[in-house]
Coordinates of C-alpha atoms in Angstrom, one line a residue:
M29 CA 0.0 0.0 0.0
T30 CA 1.3 3.4 -0.9
Q31 CA 1.9 5.7 2.1
P32 CA 0.4 9.1 2.0
S33 CA 2.8 11.9 1.4
P34 CA 4.1 13.8 4.4
M35 CA 4.6 16.9 2.2
P36 CA 1.4 18.8 3.0
A37 CA 1.9 18.7 6.7
L38 CA 5.6 19.3 6.5
S39 CA 5.4 22.3 4.1
G40 CA 2.7 23.9 6.2
Y41 CA 4.7 23.4 9.4
I42 CA 7.6 25.2 7.8
E43 CA 5.4 28.1 6.7
R44 CA 3.9 28.5 10.2
A45 CA 7.1 27.9 12.2
L46 CA 8.0 31.6 12.9
R47 CA 4.4 32.3 14.1
Q48 CA 4.1 29.3 16.4
P49 CA 5.3 30.0 20.0
L50 CA 7.5 27.3 21.5
P51 CA 6.5 25.6 24.8
D52 CA 8.7 26.9 27.6
E53 CA 10.7 23.7 27.9
V54 CA 11.4 23.7 24.2
L55 CA 12.5 27.3 24.2
E56 CA 14.8 26.6 27.2
K57 CA 16.3 23.5 25.4
T58 CA 16.8 25.5 22.3
K59 CA 18.9 28.0 24.2
F60 CA 21.0 25.1 25.5
Q61 CA 21.6 23.8 22.0
L62 CA 22.3 27.2 20.6
L63 CA 24.8 28.1 23.3
D64 CA 26.5 24.7 23.1
T65 CA 26.8 25.1 19.3
L66 CA 28.1 28.6 19.4
A67 CA 30.8 27.4 21.9
A68 CA 31.7 24.6 19.4
M69 CA 31.9 27.2 16.6
L70 CA 34.2 29.5 18.5
S71 CA 36.5 26.8 19.8
G72 CA 36.5 25.1 16.4
S73 CA 37.5 28.3 14.7
R74 CA 41.0 27.7 16.1
M75 CA 41.2 24.1 14.9
A76 CA 42.3 22.7 11.6
A77 CA 38.9 22.4 10.0
G78 CA 37.9 25.9 11.1
K79 CA 41.1 27.5 9.9
M80 CA 40.8 25.8 6.5
A81 CA 37.2 26.8 6.1
L82 CA 38.1 30.4 6.9
A83 CA 41.0 30.4 4.3
H84 CA 38.6 29.0 1.7
I85 CA 35.9 31.6 2.1
Q86 CA 38.3 34.5 2.4
A87 CA 39.4 33.7 -1.1
Q88 CA 35.7 33.9 -2.3
G89 CA 35.0 37.5 -1.4
G90 CA 31.3 38.6 -1.4
N91 CA 28.8 40.8 0.3
A92 CA 28.9 41.3 4.1
Q93 CA 25.8 39.4 5.3
A94 CA 26.7 37.2 8.2
C95 CA 29.6 36.8 10.6
V96 CA 32.2 34.0 10.9
A97 CA 32.5 33.2 14.6
G98 CA 35.9 33.7 16.1
T99 CA 37.0 36.1 13.4
P100 CA 36.4 39.7 12.4
L101 CA 35.0 38.5 9.0
I102 CA 31.5 39.4 7.7
T103 CA 30.8 37.5 4.5
T104 CA 27.9 36.0 2.5
A105 CA 25.3 34.0 4.3
I106 CA 26.3 30.9 2.3
N107 CA 30.0 31.2 3.1
A108 CA 29.3 32.0 6.8
A109 CA 27.1 28.9 7.1
L110 CA 29.8 26.8 5.5
A111 CA 32.6 28.1 7.7
N112 CA 30.6 28.1 11.0
G113 CA 29.3 24.6 10.2
M114 CA 32.8 23.3 9.8
S115 CA 34.0 25.0 12.9
A116 CA 31.0 23.7 14.9
H117 CA 32.2 20.1 14.1
A118 CA 35.9 20.8 13.9
D119 CA 36.2 18.4 16.8
E120 CA 33.8 16.4 19.0
T121 CA 32.2 19.2 21.0
D122 CA 28.8 19.5 19.4
D123 CA 25.5 18.0 20.2
S124 CA 24.0 14.7 18.9
H125 CA 20.6 13.0 18.5
A126 CA 21.2 9.3 19.0
A127 CA 18.1 7.8 17.5
S128 CA 18.5 9.6 14.2
L129 CA 22.3 9.3 14.1
T130 CA 22.7 13.0 13.5
H131 CA 24.6 16.0 14.9
P132 CA 21.8 18.5 14.3
G133 CA 23.4 21.6 15.8
C134 CA 26.5 21.9 13.5
G135 CA 24.3 21.9 10.4
V136 CA 21.1 23.6 11.5
I137 CA 22.3 26.4 13.7
P138 CA 25.0 27.9 11.4
A139 CA 22.4 28.0 8.6
A140 CA 19.7 29.5 10.8
L141 CA 22.1 32.1 12.3
A142 CA 23.4 33.2 8.8
I143 CA 19.9 33.8 7.5
A144 CA 18.7 35.4 10.7
E145 CA 21.6 37.9 10.4
L146 CA 20.9 38.5 6.7
H147 CA 17.3 39.4 7.5
G148 CA 17.7 41.0 10.9
R149 CA 15.4 38.4 12.6
S150 CA 14.6 38.4 16.3
G151 CA 15.9 36.0 18.9
R152 CA 12.4 34.4 19.1
N153 CA 12.4 33.9 15.3
L154 CA 15.9 32.3 15.5
A155 CA 14.8 29.9 18.3
R156 CA 11.7 28.8 16.4
A157 CA 13.6 28.2 13.3
I158 CA 16.2 26.2 15.1
A159 CA 13.6 24.0 16.8
L160 CA 12.0 23.5 13.3
G161 CA 15.4 22.5 11.9
Y162 CA 15.9 19.9 14.5
D163 CA 12.5 18.4 13.9
V164 CA 13.1 18.1 10.2
C165 CA 16.7 16.9 10.5
C166 CA 16.0 14.1 12.9
R167 CA 12.8 12.9 11.4
L168 CA 14.4 12.7 8.0
T169 CA 16.9 10.0 8.9
L170 CA 14.5 8.3 11.3
S171 CA 12.2 7.8 8.2
L172 CA 15.1 6.1 6.5
H173 CA 15.8 3.7 9.4
A174 CA 19.0 5.6 10.5
Y175 CA 21.1 2.7 11.6
D176 CA 20.4 0.5 8.6
F177 CA 20.9 3.6 6.3
R178 CA 24.4 4.1 7.8
A179 CA 25.2 0.4 7.6
A180 CA 24.4 0.6 3.9
G181 CA 27.2 3.2 3.5
H182 CA 25.2 6.5 3.6
S183 CA 26.1 9.3 6.0
T184 CA 23.0 10.0 8.2
H185 CA 25.1 12.9 9.6
S186 CA 25.0 14.6 6.2
F187 CA 21.5 13.8 5.1
G188 CA 19.5 14.9 8.2
P189 CA 21.2 18.2 8.8
N190 CA 20.9 19.0 5.0
F191 CA 17.1 19.0 5.3
G192 CA 17.1 20.5 8.8
A193 CA 19.3 23.5 7.7
A194 CA 17.1 24.0 4.6
A195 CA 13.9 24.1 6.7
A196 CA 15.3 26.5 9.3
A197 CA 16.8 28.8 6.7
G198 CA 13.7 28.7 4.6
A199 CA 11.4 29.7 7.5
L200 CA 13.7 32.6 8.3
C201 CA 13.5 33.7 4.6
G202 CA 9.7 33.9 5.0
I203 CA 8.8 31.3 2.4
D204 CA 5.2 30.0 2.2
A205 CA 3.9 26.4 2.1
A206 CA 4.2 26.2 -1.8
Q207 CA 7.7 27.5 -1.7
A208 CA 8.5 25.1 1.2
R209 CA 7.7 22.2 -1.2
H210 CA 10.3 23.5 -3.7
L211 CA 12.7 24.1 -0.8
L212 CA 12.6 20.5 0.2
S213 CA 13.1 19.4 -3.4
Y214 CA 16.2 21.5 -3.7
A215 CA 17.4 20.0 -0.4
A216 CA 16.7 16.5 -1.8
Q217 CA 18.8 17.3 -4.9
Q218 CA 21.7 18.3 -2.7
A219 CA 21.4 15.3 -0.3
S220 CA 24.6 13.3 -0.3
G221 CA 27.2 11.8 2.0
I222 CA 28.9 8.4 2.5
A223 CA 30.0 7.0 5.7
S224 CA 33.7 6.9 4.6
W225 CA 34.0 9.9 6.9
M226 CA 35.0 7.3 9.6
R227 CA 38.4 7.1 7.8
D228 CA 39.1 10.8 8.0
R229 CA 42.3 11.2 10.1
D230 CA 42.2 15.0 10.5
H231 CA 38.6 15.8 11.2
V232 CA 38.5 18.2 8.2
E233 CA 36.4 16.4 5.7
K234 CA 34.3 15.1 8.5
A235 CA 33.7 18.7 9.6
F236 CA 32.5 19.5 6.1
D237 CA 30.3 16.3 5.9
F238 CA 28.6 16.9 9.2
G239 CA 28.4 20.7 9.5
G240 CA 29.7 22.8 6.6
M241 CA 28.1 21.0 3.7
P242 CA 24.6 20.7 5.2
A243 CA 24.6 24.3 6.4
R244 CA 25.8 25.6 3.1
N245 CA 23.3 23.5 1.2
G246 CA 20.4 24.5 3.4
V247 CA 21.2 28.2 3.0
T248 CA 21.6 27.9 -0.8
A249 CA 18.3 26.1 -1.1
A250 CA 16.5 28.7 1.0
L251 CA 18.0 31.7 -0.8
M252 CA 17.2 30.3 -4.3
V253 CA 13.6 29.5 -3.5
A254 CA 13.0 32.8 -1.7
Q255 CA 14.3 34.5 -4.9
G256 CA 11.7 32.7 -7.0
F257 CA 13.3 29.4 -8.0
T258 CA 10.6 26.8 -8.6
G259 CA 10.9 23.1 -8.4
V260 CA 9.1 19.7 -7.9
D261 CA 6.0 20.1 -5.8
D262 CA 6.4 16.8 -3.8
V263 CA 9.9 15.2 -3.8
F264 CA 8.7 12.7 -1.2
S265 CA 6.1 11.0 -3.3
G266 CA 5.4 10.4 -7.0
E267 CA 7.6 8.9 -9.7
R268 CA 11.4 8.8 -8.9
G269 CA 11.2 10.7 -5.7
F270 CA 13.6 10.9 -2.8
F271 CA 12.5 7.7 -1.1
D272 CA 12.8 5.8 -4.4
A273 CA 16.4 6.8 -4.6
Y274 CA 17.3 6.3 -0.9
G275 CA 14.6 4.5 1.0
A276 CA 14.6 0.8 1.9
E277 CA 11.0 0.4 3.1
P278 CA 11.0 4.0 4.4
E279 CA 8.6 5.2 6.9
R280 CA 7.9 8.5 5.2
Q281 CA 5.1 9.4 7.5
L282 CA 7.6 9.9 10.3
L283 CA 8.5 13.2 8.6
A284 CA 5.1 14.6 9.6
D285 CA 4.4 12.6 12.7
Q286 CA 3.4 14.8 15.7
L287 CA 4.8 17.9 14.2
G288 CA 4.3 20.7 16.7
T289 CA 3.6 18.4 19.7
R290 CA 6.8 16.2 19.8
F291 CA 10.0 18.2 19.5
E292 CA 13.2 16.4 18.5
I293 CA 15.3 19.0 20.2
L294 CA 14.2 17.7 23.5
D295 CA 15.7 14.3 22.7
T296 CA 19.1 15.8 21.6
S297 CA 22.1 15.3 23.8
I298 CA 24.8 17.8 24.9
K299 CA 28.2 16.3 25.5
R300 CA 29.7 16.6 28.9
W301 CA 33.1 15.6 27.5
S302 CA 34.4 17.2 24.2
V303 CA 35.0 13.8 22.6
G304 CA 33.2 11.3 20.3
S305 CA 29.7 10.3 21.4
P306 CA 30.5 6.5 21.9
I307 CA 33.2 7.6 24.5
Q308 CA 30.9 9.6 26.7
A309 CA 29.6 6.7 28.7
P310 CA 33.0 5.1 29.4
L311 CA 34.4 8.5 30.5
D312 CA 31.4 9.0 32.8
S313 CA 32.1 5.6 34.3
M314 CA 35.8 6.2 34.6
H315 CA 35.2 9.6 36.3
A316 CA 32.7 8.1 38.7
L317 CA 35.3 5.4 39.7
L318 CA 38.0 8.1 40.2
Q319 CA 35.6 10.1 42.4
Q320 CA 34.8 7.0 44.5
S321 CA 38.4 5.8 45.0
A322 CA 41.9 7.2 45.1
I323 CA 43.2 5.0 42.3
A324 CA 46.9 5.3 41.7
P325 CA 47.7 4.7 38.0
D326 CA 50.7 2.4 38.8
R327 CA 48.4 0.1 40.8
V328 CA 46.1 -0.5 37.8
T329 CA 46.9 -3.8 36.0
D330 CA 44.0 -3.8 33.5
I331 CA 41.1 -1.5 32.4
A332 CA 38.3 -3.4 30.6
V333 CA 35.9 -1.1 28.7
R334 CA 32.7 -2.4 27.1
I335 CA 30.6 -0.4 24.6
P336 CA 28.0 -1.4 22.0
Q337 CA 29.3 -3.5 19.1
Q338 CA 28.3 -0.9 16.5
S339 CA 30.4 1.8 18.1
L340 CA 33.7 -0.1 18.0
T341 CA 35.0 1.0 14.6
I342 CA 34.4 4.7 15.5
V343 CA 36.6 4.9 18.6
D344 CA 38.9 1.9 18.6
N345 CA 42.6 3.0 18.5
R346 CA 41.9 6.0 16.3
E347 CA 44.6 8.4 15.2
M348 CA 42.8 11.5 16.6
P349 CA 42.9 11.9 20.3
E350 CA 39.3 13.1 20.7
I351 CA 37.9 9.9 19.2
C352 CA 40.5 7.4 20.5
L353 CA 38.9 5.6 23.5
Q354 CA 42.0 3.9 24.8
H355 CA 44.0 7.1 24.8
L356 CA 41.2 9.2 26.5
I357 CA 40.7 6.5 29.2
A358 CA 44.5 6.6 29.9
V359 CA 44.6 10.4 30.0
M360 CA 41.6 10.5 32.4
L361 CA 43.3 8.0 34.8
L362 CA 46.5 10.0 34.9
D363 CA 44.8 13.5 35.2
R364 CA 41.7 12.3 37.2
T365 CA 39.6 14.4 34.8
L366 CA 39.4 15.4 31.1
T367 CA 39.4 18.9 29.7
F368 CA 39.0 20.2 26.2
T369 CA 42.7 20.9 26.0
S370 CA 43.8 17.5 27.3
A371 CA 41.3 15.7 25.0
H372 CA 42.8 17.4 21.9
D373 CA 46.4 17.3 22.8
R374 CA 48.0 15.2 20.0
A375 CA 51.4 15.4 21.5
R376 CA 50.2 13.3 24.5
M377 CA 49.4 10.4 22.2
R378 CA 53.2 9.9 22.1
D379 CA 53.7 10.5 25.9
P380 CA 55.4 7.4 27.4
A381 CA 53.3 7.7 30.6
V382 CA 50.0 7.8 28.6
L383 CA 51.2 5.0 26.3
A384 CA 52.1 2.8 29.3
V385 CA 48.5 3.1 30.7
R386 CA 46.9 2.8 27.2
Q387 CA 48.5 -0.6 26.8
R388 CA 46.4 -1.8 29.8
V389 CA 43.1 -0.6 28.2
Q390 CA 41.1 -3.4 26.6
L391 CA 38.1 -2.4 24.5
R392 CA 35.3 -4.9 23.7
G393 CA 31.9 -4.9 22.1
D394 CA 29.0 -6.0 24.2
D395 CA 25.8 -7.5 22.8
E396 CA 23.7 -6.4 25.8
L397 CA 24.8 -2.8 25.4
S398 CA 24.1 -3.1 21.6
R399 CA 20.5 -4.0 22.4
A400 CA 20.2 -0.9 24.5
M401 CA 20.9 1.3 21.5
P402 CA 20.3 4.1 20.6
E403 CA 21.2 4.8 24.2
R404 CA 25.0 4.6 24.3
Q405 CA 25.8 2.8 27.6
G406 CA 29.2 1.9 28.8
I407 CA 30.9 -0.3 31.4
V408 CA 34.4 0.2 32.8
E409 CA 36.1 -2.4 35.0
I410 CA 39.5 -1.5 36.7
T411 CA 41.6 -4.3 38.0
L412 CA 44.2 -3.4 40.7
D413 CA 47.4 -5.1 41.6
D414 CA 45.8 -6.5 44.8
G415 CA 43.2 -8.3 42.8
R416 CA 40.3 -5.9 43.5
V417 CA 38.0 -5.1 40.6
L418 CA 36.2 -1.7 40.5
S419 CA 33.3 -1.5 38.1
H420 CA 30.8 1.1 36.9
H421 CA 28.0 0.8 34.4
T422 CA 26.8 4.1 32.9
R423 CA 23.2 3.7 31.7
A424 CA 22.3 7.3 31.2
V425 CA 25.2 9.5 30.1
R426 CA 25.3 13.0 31.6
G427 CA 23.9 15.5 29.1
T428 CA 21.4 13.0 27.6
P429 CA 17.6 13.5 27.9
R430 CA 17.5 10.9 30.8
N431 CA 20.4 12.7 32.7
P432 CA 20.4 16.3 31.5
M433 CA 22.9 19.0 32.4
D434 CA 21.7 22.1 34.1
R435 CA 22.5 25.7 33.1
S436 CA 25.5 26.1 35.4
E437 CA 27.1 22.9 34.0
L438 CA 26.5 23.9 30.4
Q439 CA 27.7 27.5 31.0
Q440 CA 30.9 26.2 32.6
K441 CA 31.6 23.9 29.6
C442 CA 30.9 26.8 27.2
L443 CA 33.1 29.2 29.1
D444 CA 35.9 26.7 29.0
L445 CA 35.6 26.5 25.2
I446 CA 34.9 30.2 24.4
S447 CA 37.1 32.1 26.8
P448 CA 40.4 31.1 25.2
V449 CA 39.1 32.6 21.9
T450 CA 37.2 35.7 23.1
G451 CA 38.4 36.4 26.6
T452 CA 36.3 35.7 29.7
E453 CA 34.3 39.0 29.7
Q454 CA 33.1 38.5 26.1
A455 CA 32.4 34.8 26.8
E456 CA 30.2 35.6 29.8
A457 CA 28.4 38.3 27.8
L458 CA 27.6 35.8 25.1
C459 CA 26.2 33.3 27.5
A460 CA 24.1 36.0 29.2
A461 CA 22.7 37.0 25.8
V462 CA 21.7 33.5 24.8
W463 CA 19.9 32.9 28.1
K464 CA 17.8 36.0 27.2
L465 CA 17.5 35.1 23.6
E466 CA 13.7 35.9 23.5
T467 CA 14.4 39.5 24.3
I468 CA 16.8 40.1 21.3
Q469 CA 15.1 42.2 18.6
D470 CA 17.8 41.7 16.0
V471 CA 20.3 38.8 16.2
R472 CA 22.9 40.9 14.5
T473 CA 23.5 42.4 17.9
L474 CA 25.3 39.1 18.7
R475 CA 28.0 39.9 16.2
P476 CA 30.3 41.8 18.6
L477 CA 30.1 38.8 21.0
L478 CA 30.9 36.2 18.3
C479 CA 33.5 38.2 16.4
V480 CA 37.2 38.4 17.4
A481 CA 39.7 40.9 16.1

């Protein structure tokens, strides 16, 4: 039986988005995701992917429409979205939505911010567009059965944010429901991405795949349609549509399911640790054990770590410190905590003290933890030289919907990321502005807080 098209409900939802007030809890969560992503953008502007993106767009020139975080540059909305998207995923600091296998923030928020700046939109408009973008982003890959879609070689992390960025940017451009249909068709034509990003050693192509490309594509689609470009009225149904090209028994109705009553942003996680998502639970367990006992590194004979089977290839003995589980467990044991700086210190991957501990870390896949997916649980067992075994099972990672961070925790994380780039005073002012987002009349007033000379 042919499933009815989700397009009428989805296009109408995009048209109404800026006029629909967000429930209080959704507005608050949107502020969390915005601040977290801005922090990722600013810290990422100093990393390889952010620097390369900046060099690329500086060579393009163009009108001054939107800012590039962490720089003094005002450039075109398309280029700003690209650069800020790459900076937002220049490392492993940004948010994630486990069920849809996406990092919504690094694609949706740079696109929304660029168009909000271009049109001088309010903070409320920006928040509503961001929440819309998360809804479309996450539902898109859920409709494709995200884990099967990735297993087939596609990049869910590119597909979902591509559509989410387009929806958010389109709403901020003021498109109507008929134009929203064309917008989604242009998003579909630009949808791409393969999961070979797992082999990227430098996190540069990955930053483009997850953040820069989706943000750029979304802004491009929105600007073209707002300018009058027309297209296919319903890319989600009819002959040779999107789901014919990509879906394996897709659940296309998920795109329209409970729009306006179930908000995907509420199910999006914020990372306590600035490292890959599959490492969050083991680090939570390791941190808990270190808080409970005074564990001397030289007394540890073995550290057994168990994570879901499907996460092994992402974090097993990787070349980058922020996604190498064995390395990060070793660093945390030696330092008793993990900071943004220590998680990204490549030199420590050659430190004899770290390497000595790393040799004792054994990583295994666990079928029971696999069955708990999309919740990424983790177990750490530390064996001491007197035979004692200390164990901790993290079932709800800090920062996930079941164990959320509070404002003070998030602000501390963000200050740690932002202050080295902007200075403490500017970082605190940016946090304060985001917490009062609904009072901002023109988001361009955020530029002095995001730009750095």
